[in-house]
Amino acid sequence: EFQAQVTDHVGSDVVVLLYDSSLIDSNLLEARIKTLAEKFPRVKFVKIQAQRCIPNFPQKNTPAILVYRNGEMIKNFFGLMAF
């Protein structure tokens, strides 16, 4: 699923939100991402639970944003303090 939605996607940048629904920080960032998605309709925004996407992903790094262009990660941000 991740590969089809993100790394195989062509035509626009993809912003991935890795989240943990039990964390307030994840919920706060998700609300901001929704606002950005409305503002930038040409960018594809997706979210996925961090542990589902990357097994053993450290909870301290959640939420995280991964930015892809043409299937390659070009930027990442870990934790709400990165913003």
PDB file of N, CA and C in Angstrom:
ATOM      1  N   GLU A   1       0.828  -1.194   0.000  1.00  0.00           N
ATOM      2  CA  GLU A   1       0.000   0.000   0.000  1.00  0.00           C
ATOM      3  C   GLU A   1       0.872   1.258   0.000  1.00  0.00           C
ATOM      4  N   PHE A   2       1.873   1.315   0.889  1.00  0.00           N
ATOM      5  CA  PHE A   2       2.762   2.478   0.964  1.00  0.00           C
ATOM      6  C   PHE A   2       3.458   2.693  -0.367  1.00  0.00           C
ATOM      7  N   GLN A   3       3.978   1.621  -0.934  1.00  0.00           N
ATOM      8  CA  GLN A   3       4.714   1.730  -2.196  1.00  0.00           C
ATOM      9  C   GLN A   3       3.820   2.292  -3.294  1.00  0.00           C
ATOM     10  N   ALA A   4       2.611   1.780  -3.407  1.00  0.00           N
ATOM     11  CA  ALA A   4       1.701   2.256  -4.448  1.00  0.00           C
ATOM     12  C   ALA A   4       1.321   3.716  -4.243  1.00  0.00           C
ATOM     13  N   GLN A   5       1.099   4.114  -3.010  1.00  0.00           N
ATOM     14  CA  GLN A   5       0.655   5.471  -2.702  1.00  0.00           C
ATOM     15  C   GLN A   5       1.781   6.504  -2.704  1.00  0.00           C
ATOM     16  N   VAL A   6       2.998   6.038  -2.438  1.00  0.00           N
ATOM     17  CA  VAL A   6       4.091   6.995  -2.214  1.00  0.00           C
ATOM     18  C   VAL A   6       5.245   6.804  -3.189  1.00  0.00           C
ATOM     19  N   THR A   7       5.945   5.708  -3.091  1.00  0.00           N
ATOM     20  CA  THR A   7       7.173   5.565  -3.878  1.00  0.00           C
ATOM     21  C   THR A   7       6.911   5.311  -5.363  1.00  0.00           C
ATOM     22  N   ASP A   8       5.762   4.756  -5.705  1.00  0.00           N
ATOM     23  CA  ASP A   8       5.435   4.549  -7.117  1.00  0.00           C
ATOM     24  C   ASP A   8       4.639   5.702  -7.707  1.00  0.00           C
ATOM     25  N   HIS A   9       4.272   6.671  -6.881  1.00  0.00           N
ATOM     26  CA  HIS A   9       3.454   7.790  -7.336  1.00  0.00           C
ATOM     27  C   HIS A   9       4.291   8.765  -8.150  1.00  0.00           C
ATOM     28  N   VAL A  10       3.765   9.177  -9.284  1.00  0.00           N
ATOM     29  CA  VAL A  10       4.440  10.184 -10.109  1.00  0.00           C
ATOM     30  C   VAL A  10       3.456  11.295 -10.421  1.00  0.00           C
ATOM     31  N   GLY A  11       3.961  12.456 -10.682  1.00  0.00           N
ATOM     32  CA  GLY A  11       3.124  13.562 -11.081  1.00  0.00           C
ATOM     33  C   GLY A  11       2.998  14.663 -10.051  1.00  0.00           C
ATOM     34  N   SER A  12       3.289  14.368  -8.795  1.00  0.00           N
ATOM     35  CA  SER A  12       3.259  15.400  -7.760  1.00  0.00           C
ATOM     36  C   SER A  12       4.077  14.937  -6.570  1.00  0.00           C
ATOM     37  N   ASP A  13       4.423  15.892  -5.735  1.00  0.00           N
ATOM     38  CA  ASP A  13       5.099  15.542  -4.492  1.00  0.00           C
ATOM     39  C   ASP A  13       4.115  14.834  -3.581  1.00  0.00           C
ATOM     40  N   VAL A  14       4.654  14.017  -2.668  1.00  0.00           N
ATOM     41  CA  VAL A  14       3.835  13.293  -1.705  1.00  0.00           C
ATOM     42  C   VAL A  14       4.340  13.622  -0.304  1.00  0.00           C
ATOM     43  N   VAL A  15       3.418  14.036   0.552  1.00  0.00           N
ATOM     44  CA  VAL A  15       3.728  14.307   1.952  1.00  0.00           C
ATOM     45  C   VAL A  15       3.074  13.205   2.778  1.00  0.00           C
ATOM     46  N   VAL A  16       3.896  12.496   3.538  1.00  0.00           N
ATOM     47  CA  VAL A  16       3.421  11.369   4.338  1.00  0.00           C
ATOM     48  C   VAL A  16       3.471  11.765   5.811  1.00  0.00           C
ATOM     49  N   LEU A  17       2.350  11.608   6.480  1.00  0.00           N
ATOM     50  CA  LEU A  17       2.290  11.800   7.925  1.00  0.00           C
ATOM     51  C   LEU A  17       2.335  10.431   8.583  1.00  0.00           C
ATOM     52  N   LEU A  18       3.407  10.175   9.323  1.00  0.00           N
ATOM     53  CA  LEU A  18       3.478   8.974  10.154  1.00  0.00           C
ATOM     54  C   LEU A  18       2.981   9.388  11.529  1.00  0.00           C
ATOM     55  N   TYR A  19       1.952   8.716  12.011  1.00  0.00           N
ATOM     56  CA  TYR A  19       1.322   9.166  13.245  1.00  0.00           C
ATOM     57  C   TYR A  19       1.053   8.017  14.204  1.00  0.00           C
ATOM     58  N   ASP A  20       0.742   8.391  15.419  1.00  0.00           N
ATOM     59  CA  ASP A  20       0.291   7.475  16.460  1.00  0.00           C
ATOM     60  C   ASP A  20      -0.944   8.127  17.066  1.00  0.00           C
ATOM     61  N   SER A  21      -2.106   7.546  16.835  1.00  0.00           N
ATOM     62  CA  SER A  21      -3.360   8.181  17.246  1.00  0.00           C
ATOM     63  C   SER A  21      -3.488   8.359  18.751  1.00  0.00           C
ATOM     64  N   SER A  22      -2.621   7.710  19.528  1.00  0.00           N
ATOM     65  CA  SER A  22      -2.673   7.879  20.979  1.00  0.00           C
ATOM     66  C   SER A  22      -1.908   9.113  21.459  1.00  0.00           C
ATOM     67  N   LEU A  23      -1.234   9.797  20.553  1.00  0.00           N
ATOM     68  CA  LEU A  23      -0.422  10.956  20.921  1.00  0.00           C
ATOM     69  C   LEU A  23      -1.092  12.261  20.509  1.00  0.00           C
ATOM     70  N   ILE A  24      -1.165  13.196  21.430  1.00  0.00           N
ATOM     71  CA  ILE A  24      -1.748  14.508  21.156  1.00  0.00           C
ATOM     72  C   ILE A  24      -0.989  15.205  20.029  1.00  0.00           C
ATOM     73  N   ASP A  25       0.337  15.097  20.028  1.00  0.00           N
ATOM     74  CA  ASP A  25       1.140  15.740  18.994  1.00  0.00           C
ATOM     75  C   ASP A  25       0.723  15.272  17.596  1.00  0.00           C
ATOM     76  N   SER A  26       0.447  13.988  17.458  1.00  0.00           N
ATOM     77  CA  SER A  26       0.011  13.460  16.158  1.00  0.00           C
ATOM     78  C   SER A  26      -1.309  14.068  15.740  1.00  0.00           C
ATOM     79  N   ASN A  27      -2.225  14.191  16.680  1.00  0.00           N
ATOM     80  CA  ASN A  27      -3.531  14.766  16.365  1.00  0.00           C
ATOM     81  C   ASN A  27      -3.411  16.237  15.980  1.00  0.00           C
ATOM     82  N   LEU A  28      -2.541  16.969  16.673  1.00  0.00           N
ATOM     83  CA  LEU A  28      -2.326  18.379  16.340  1.00  0.00           C
ATOM     84  C   LEU A  28      -1.751  18.545  14.936  1.00  0.00           C
ATOM     85  N   LEU A  29      -0.745  17.735  14.619  1.00  0.00           N
ATOM     86  CA  LEU A  29      -0.116  17.850  13.306  1.00  0.00           C
ATOM     87  C   LEU A  29      -1.072  17.397  12.203  1.00  0.00           C
ATOM     88  N   GLU A  30      -1.882  16.398  12.479  1.00  0.00           N
ATOM     89  CA  GLU A  30      -2.846  15.939  11.480  1.00  0.00           C
ATOM     90  C   GLU A  30      -3.806  17.073  11.102  1.00  0.00           C
ATOM     91  N   ALA A  31      -4.238  17.845  12.077  1.00  0.00           N
ATOM     92  CA  ALA A  31      -5.127  18.975  11.787  1.00  0.00           C
ATOM     93  C   ALA A  31      -4.435  19.993  10.883  1.00  0.00           C
ATOM     94  N   ARG A  32      -3.171  20.251  11.123  1.00  0.00           N
ATOM     95  CA  ARG A  32      -2.417  21.194  10.289  1.00  0.00           C
ATOM     96  C   ARG A  32      -2.228  20.652   8.874  1.00  0.00           C
ATOM     97  N   ILE A  33      -1.975  19.356   8.784  1.00  0.00           N
ATOM     98  CA  ILE A  33      -1.785  18.722   7.473  1.00  0.00           C
ATOM     99  C   ILE A  33      -3.065  18.835   6.642  1.00  0.00           C
ATOM    100  N   LYS A  34      -4.206  18.657   7.275  1.00  0.00           N
ATOM    101  CA  LYS A  34      -5.481  18.794   6.555  1.00  0.00           C
ATOM    102  C   LYS A  34      -5.624  20.199   5.971  1.00  0.00           C
ATOM    103  N   THR A  35      -5.209  21.203   6.724  1.00  0.00           N
ATOM    104  CA  THR A  35      -5.258  22.582   6.240  1.00  0.00           C
ATOM    105  C   THR A  35      -4.326  22.765   5.048  1.00  0.00           C
ATOM    106  N   LEU A  36      -3.125  22.196   5.144  1.00  0.00           N
ATOM    107  CA  LEU A  36      -2.173  22.287   4.035  1.00  0.00           C
ATOM    108  C   LEU A  36      -2.688  21.572   2.788  1.00  0.00           C
ATOM    109  N   ALA A  37      -3.337  20.439   2.981  1.00  0.00           N
ATOM    110  CA  ALA A  37      -3.871  19.680   1.849  1.00  0.00           C
ATOM    111  C   ALA A  37      -4.914  20.498   1.087  1.00  0.00           C
ATOM    112  N   GLU A  38      -5.703  21.257   1.808  1.00  0.00           N
ATOM    113  CA  GLU A  38      -6.694  22.119   1.163  1.00  0.00           C
ATOM    114  C   GLU A  38      -6.025  23.274   0.421  1.00  0.00           C
ATOM    115  N   LYS A  39      -4.943  23.752   0.980  1.00  0.00           N
ATOM    116  CA  LYS A  39      -4.233  24.898   0.404  1.00  0.00           C
ATOM    117  C   LYS A  39      -3.379  24.506  -0.804  1.00  0.00           C
ATOM    118  N   PHE A  40      -2.893  23.266  -0.828  1.00  0.00           N
ATOM    119  CA  PHE A  40      -2.011  22.800  -1.899  1.00  0.00           C
ATOM    120  C   PHE A  40      -2.590  21.535  -2.558  1.00  0.00           C
ATOM    121  N   PRO A  41      -3.611  21.697  -3.392  1.00  0.00           N
ATOM    122  CA  PRO A  41      -4.289  20.531  -3.971  1.00  0.00           C
ATOM    123  C   PRO A  41      -3.431  19.713  -4.941  1.00  0.00           C
ATOM    124  N   ARG A  42      -2.358  20.261  -5.418  1.00  0.00           N
ATOM    125  CA  ARG A  42      -1.495  19.513  -6.349  1.00  0.00           C
ATOM    126  C   ARG A  42      -0.526  18.578  -5.636  1.00  0.00           C
ATOM    127  N   VAL A  43      -0.412  18.744  -4.334  1.00  0.00           N
ATOM    128  CA  VAL A  43       0.443  17.865  -3.525  1.00  0.00           C
ATOM    129  C   VAL A  43      -0.434  16.745  -2.969  1.00  0.00           C
ATOM    130  N   LYS A  44       0.078  15.533  -3.012  1.00  0.00           N
ATOM    131  CA  LYS A  44      -0.659  14.396  -2.456  1.00  0.00           C
ATOM    132  C   LYS A  44      -0.280  14.256  -0.984  1.00  0.00           C
ATOM    133  N   PHE A  45      -1.274  14.211  -0.127  1.00  0.00           N
ATOM    134  CA  PHE A  45      -1.067  14.051   1.306  1.00  0.00           C
ATOM    135  C   PHE A  45      -1.658  12.706   1.730  1.00  0.00           C
ATOM    136  N   VAL A  46      -0.860  11.909   2.444  1.00  0.00           N
ATOM    137  CA  VAL A  46      -1.334  10.629   2.967  1.00  0.00           C
ATOM    138  C   VAL A  46      -0.895  10.496   4.417  1.00  0.00           C
ATOM    139  N   LYS A  47      -1.636   9.680   5.155  1.00  0.00           N
ATOM    140  CA  LYS A  47      -1.220   9.401   6.534  1.00  0.00           C
ATOM    141  C   LYS A  47      -1.278   7.900   6.754  1.00  0.00           C
ATOM    142  N   ILE A  48      -0.400   7.452   7.619  1.00  0.00           N
ATOM    143  CA  ILE A  48      -0.341   6.038   7.948  1.00  0.00           C
ATOM    144  C   ILE A  48       0.214   5.905   9.364  1.00  0.00           C
ATOM    145  N   GLN A  49      -0.303   4.940  10.097  1.00  0.00           N
ATOM    146  CA  GLN A  49       0.210   4.718  11.444  1.00  0.00           C
ATOM    147  C   GLN A  49       1.683   4.323  11.342  1.00  0.00           C
ATOM    148  N   ALA A  50       2.497   4.974  12.129  1.00  0.00           N
ATOM    149  CA  ALA A  50       3.947   4.799  12.049  1.00  0.00           C
ATOM    150  C   ALA A  50       4.358   3.333  12.190  1.00  0.00           C
ATOM    151  N   GLN A  51       3.813   2.642  13.183  1.00  0.00           N
ATOM    152  CA  GLN A  51       4.196   1.243  13.420  1.00  0.00           C
ATOM    153  C   GLN A  51       3.735   0.326  12.288  1.00  0.00           C
ATOM    154  N   ARG A  52       2.677   0.700  11.602  1.00  0.00           N
ATOM    155  CA  ARG A  52       2.189  -0.103  10.481  1.00  0.00           C
ATOM    156  C   ARG A  52       3.094   0.063   9.264  1.00  0.00           C
ATOM    157  N   CYS A  53       3.626   1.271   9.122  1.00  0.00           N
ATOM    158  CA  CYS A  53       4.487   1.566   7.988  1.00  0.00           C
ATOM    159  C   CYS A  53       5.916   1.089   8.207  1.00  0.00           C
ATOM    160  N   ILE A  54       6.426   1.373   9.399  1.00  0.00           N
ATOM    161  CA  ILE A  54       7.817   1.028   9.730  1.00  0.00           C
ATOM    162  C   ILE A  54       7.806   0.288  11.066  1.00  0.00           C
ATOM    163  N   PRO A  55       7.921  -1.032  11.044  1.00  0.00           N
ATOM    164  CA  PRO A  55       7.916  -1.785  12.309  1.00  0.00           C
ATOM    165  C   PRO A  55       8.979  -1.258  13.273  1.00  0.00           C
ATOM    166  N   ASN A  56       8.616  -1.168  14.539  1.00  0.00           N
ATOM    167  CA  ASN A  56       9.503  -0.683  15.602  1.00  0.00           C
ATOM    168  C   ASN A  56       9.888   0.781  15.451  1.00  0.00           C
ATOM    169  N   PHE A  57       9.092   1.546  14.722  1.00  0.00           N
ATOM    170  CA  PHE A  57       9.351   2.981  14.594  1.00  0.00           C
ATOM    171  C   PHE A  57       9.257   3.598  15.983  1.00  0.00           C
ATOM    172  N   PRO A  58      10.277   4.335  16.422  1.00  0.00           N
ATOM    173  CA  PRO A  58      10.274   4.891  17.778  1.00  0.00           C
ATOM    174  C   PRO A  58       9.130   5.888  17.996  1.00  0.00           C
ATOM    175  N   GLN A  59       8.358   5.668  19.033  1.00  0.00           N
ATOM    176  CA  GLN A  59       7.243   6.550  19.335  1.00  0.00           C
ATOM    177  C   GLN A  59       7.716   7.981  19.575  1.00  0.00           C
ATOM    178  N   LYS A  60       8.933   8.139  20.087  1.00  0.00           N
ATOM    179  CA  LYS A  60       9.469   9.485  20.346  1.00  0.00           C
ATOM    180  C   LYS A  60       9.642  10.284  19.057  1.00  0.00           C
ATOM    181  N   ASN A  61       9.701   9.616  17.912  1.00  0.00           N
ATOM    182  CA  ASN A  61       9.846  10.292  16.619  1.00  0.00           C
ATOM    183  C   ASN A  61       8.500  10.581  15.957  1.00  0.00           C
ATOM    184  N   THR A  62       7.436  10.273  16.653  1.00  0.00           N
ATOM    185  CA  THR A  62       6.092  10.441  16.109  1.00  0.00           C
ATOM    186  C   THR A  62       5.469  11.701  16.697  1.00  0.00           C
ATOM    187  N   PRO A  63       4.832  12.512  15.897  1.00  0.00           N
ATOM    188  CA  PRO A  63       4.569  12.338  14.473  1.00  0.00           C
ATOM    189  C   PRO A  63       5.811  12.643  13.635  1.00  0.00           C
ATOM    190  N   ALA A  64       5.779  12.148  12.427  1.00  0.00           N
ATOM    191  CA  ALA A  64       6.869  12.406  11.491  1.00  0.00           C
ATOM    192  C   ALA A  64       6.278  12.757  10.133  1.00  0.00           C
ATOM    193  N   ILE A  65       6.995  13.573   9.409  1.00  0.00           N
ATOM    194  CA  ILE A  65       6.615  13.940   8.044  1.00  0.00           C
ATOM    195  C   ILE A  65       7.740  13.475   7.126  1.00  0.00           C
ATOM    196  N   LEU A  66       7.362  12.764   6.080  1.00  0.00           N
ATOM    197  CA  LEU A  66       8.299  12.348   5.039  1.00  0.00           C
ATOM    198  C   LEU A  66       7.820  12.979   3.737  1.00  0.00           C
ATOM    199  N   VAL A  67       8.730  13.598   3.006  1.00  0.00           N
ATOM    200  CA  VAL A  67       8.370  14.252   1.753  1.00  0.00           C
ATOM    201  C   VAL A  67       9.067  13.526   0.605  1.00  0.00           C
ATOM    202  N   TYR A  68       8.261  13.105  -0.374  1.00  0.00           N
ATOM    203  CA  TYR A  68       8.775  12.353  -1.519  1.00  0.00           C
ATOM    204  C   TYR A  68       8.545  13.130  -2.809  1.00  0.00           C
ATOM    205  N   ARG A  69       9.497  12.987  -3.713  1.00  0.00           N
ATOM    206  CA  ARG A  69       9.372  13.523  -5.065  1.00  0.00           C
ATOM    207  C   ARG A  69       9.880  12.454  -6.017  1.00  0.00           C
ATOM    208  N   ASN A  70       9.037  12.066  -6.950  1.00  0.00           N
ATOM    209  CA  ASN A  70       9.382  11.031  -7.933  1.00  0.00           C
ATOM    210  C   ASN A  70       9.893   9.759  -7.271  1.00  0.00           C
ATOM    211  N   GLY A  71       9.261   9.378  -6.174  1.00  0.00           N
ATOM    212  CA  GLY A  71       9.593   8.127  -5.501  1.00  0.00           C
ATOM    213  C   GLY A  71      10.781   8.180  -4.564  1.00  0.00           C
ATOM    214  N   GLU A  72      11.430   9.323  -4.461  1.00  0.00           N
ATOM    215  CA  GLU A  72      12.598   9.468  -3.595  1.00  0.00           C
ATOM    216  C   GLU A  72      12.281  10.402  -2.436  1.00  0.00           C
ATOM    217  N   MET A  73      12.688  10.010  -1.231  1.00  0.00           N
ATOM    218  CA  MET A  73      12.501  10.883  -0.085  1.00  0.00           C
ATOM    219  C   MET A  73      13.464  12.061  -0.211  1.00  0.00           C
ATOM    220  N   ILE A  74      12.912  13.274  -0.112  1.00  0.00           N
ATOM    221  CA  ILE A  74      13.751  14.466  -0.227  1.00  0.00           C
ATOM    222  C   ILE A  74      13.882  15.211   1.097  1.00  0.00           C
ATOM    223  N   LYS A  75      13.003  14.918   2.047  1.00  0.00           N
ATOM    224  CA  LYS A  75      13.072  15.604   3.346  1.00  0.00           C
ATOM    225  C   LYS A  75      12.297  14.799   4.373  1.00  0.00           C
ATOM    226  N   ASN A  76      12.741  14.882   5.628  1.00  0.00           N
ATOM    227  CA  ASN A  76      11.978  14.266   6.717  1.00  0.00           C
ATOM    228  C   ASN A  76      12.069  15.131   7.961  1.00  0.00           C
ATOM    229  N   PHE A  77      11.022  15.046   8.759  1.00  0.00           N
ATOM    230  CA  PHE A  77      10.930  15.789  10.009  1.00  0.00           C
ATOM    231  C   PHE A  77      10.403  14.832  11.059  1.00  0.00           C
ATOM    232  N   PHE A  78      11.056  14.769  12.215  1.00  0.00           N
ATOM    233  CA  PHE A  78      10.658  13.842  13.271  1.00  0.00           C
ATOM    234  C   PHE A  78      10.256  14.600  14.530  1.00  0.00           C
ATOM    235  N   GLY A  79       9.088  14.283  15.036  1.00  0.00           N
ATOM    236  CA  GLY A  79       8.591  14.920  16.245  1.00  0.00           C
ATOM    237  C   GLY A  79       8.020  16.291  15.984  1.00  0.00           C
ATOM    238  N   LEU A  80       7.103  16.688  16.811  1.00  0.00           N
ATOM    239  CA  LEU A  80       6.445  17.982  16.646  1.00  0.00           C
ATOM    240  C   LEU A  80       7.417  19.143  16.798  1.00  0.00           C
ATOM    241  N   MET A  81       8.466  18.961  17.547  1.00  0.00           N
ATOM    242  CA  MET A  81       9.437  20.036  17.767  1.00  0.00           C
ATOM    243  C   MET A  81      10.201  20.392  16.493  1.00  0.00           C
ATOM    244  N   ALA A  82      10.141  19.538  15.475  1.00  0.00           N
ATOM    245  CA  ALA A  82      10.806  19.838  14.205  1.00  0.00           C
ATOM    246  C   ALA A  82      10.123  20.984  13.474  1.00  0.00           C
ATOM    247  N   PHE A  83       8.930  21.337  13.930  1.00  0.00           N
ATOM    248  CA  PHE A  83       8.168  22.388  13.281  1.00  0.00           C
ATOM    249  C   PHE A  83       8.148  23.612  14.148  1.00  0.00           C
TER     250      PHE A  83
END
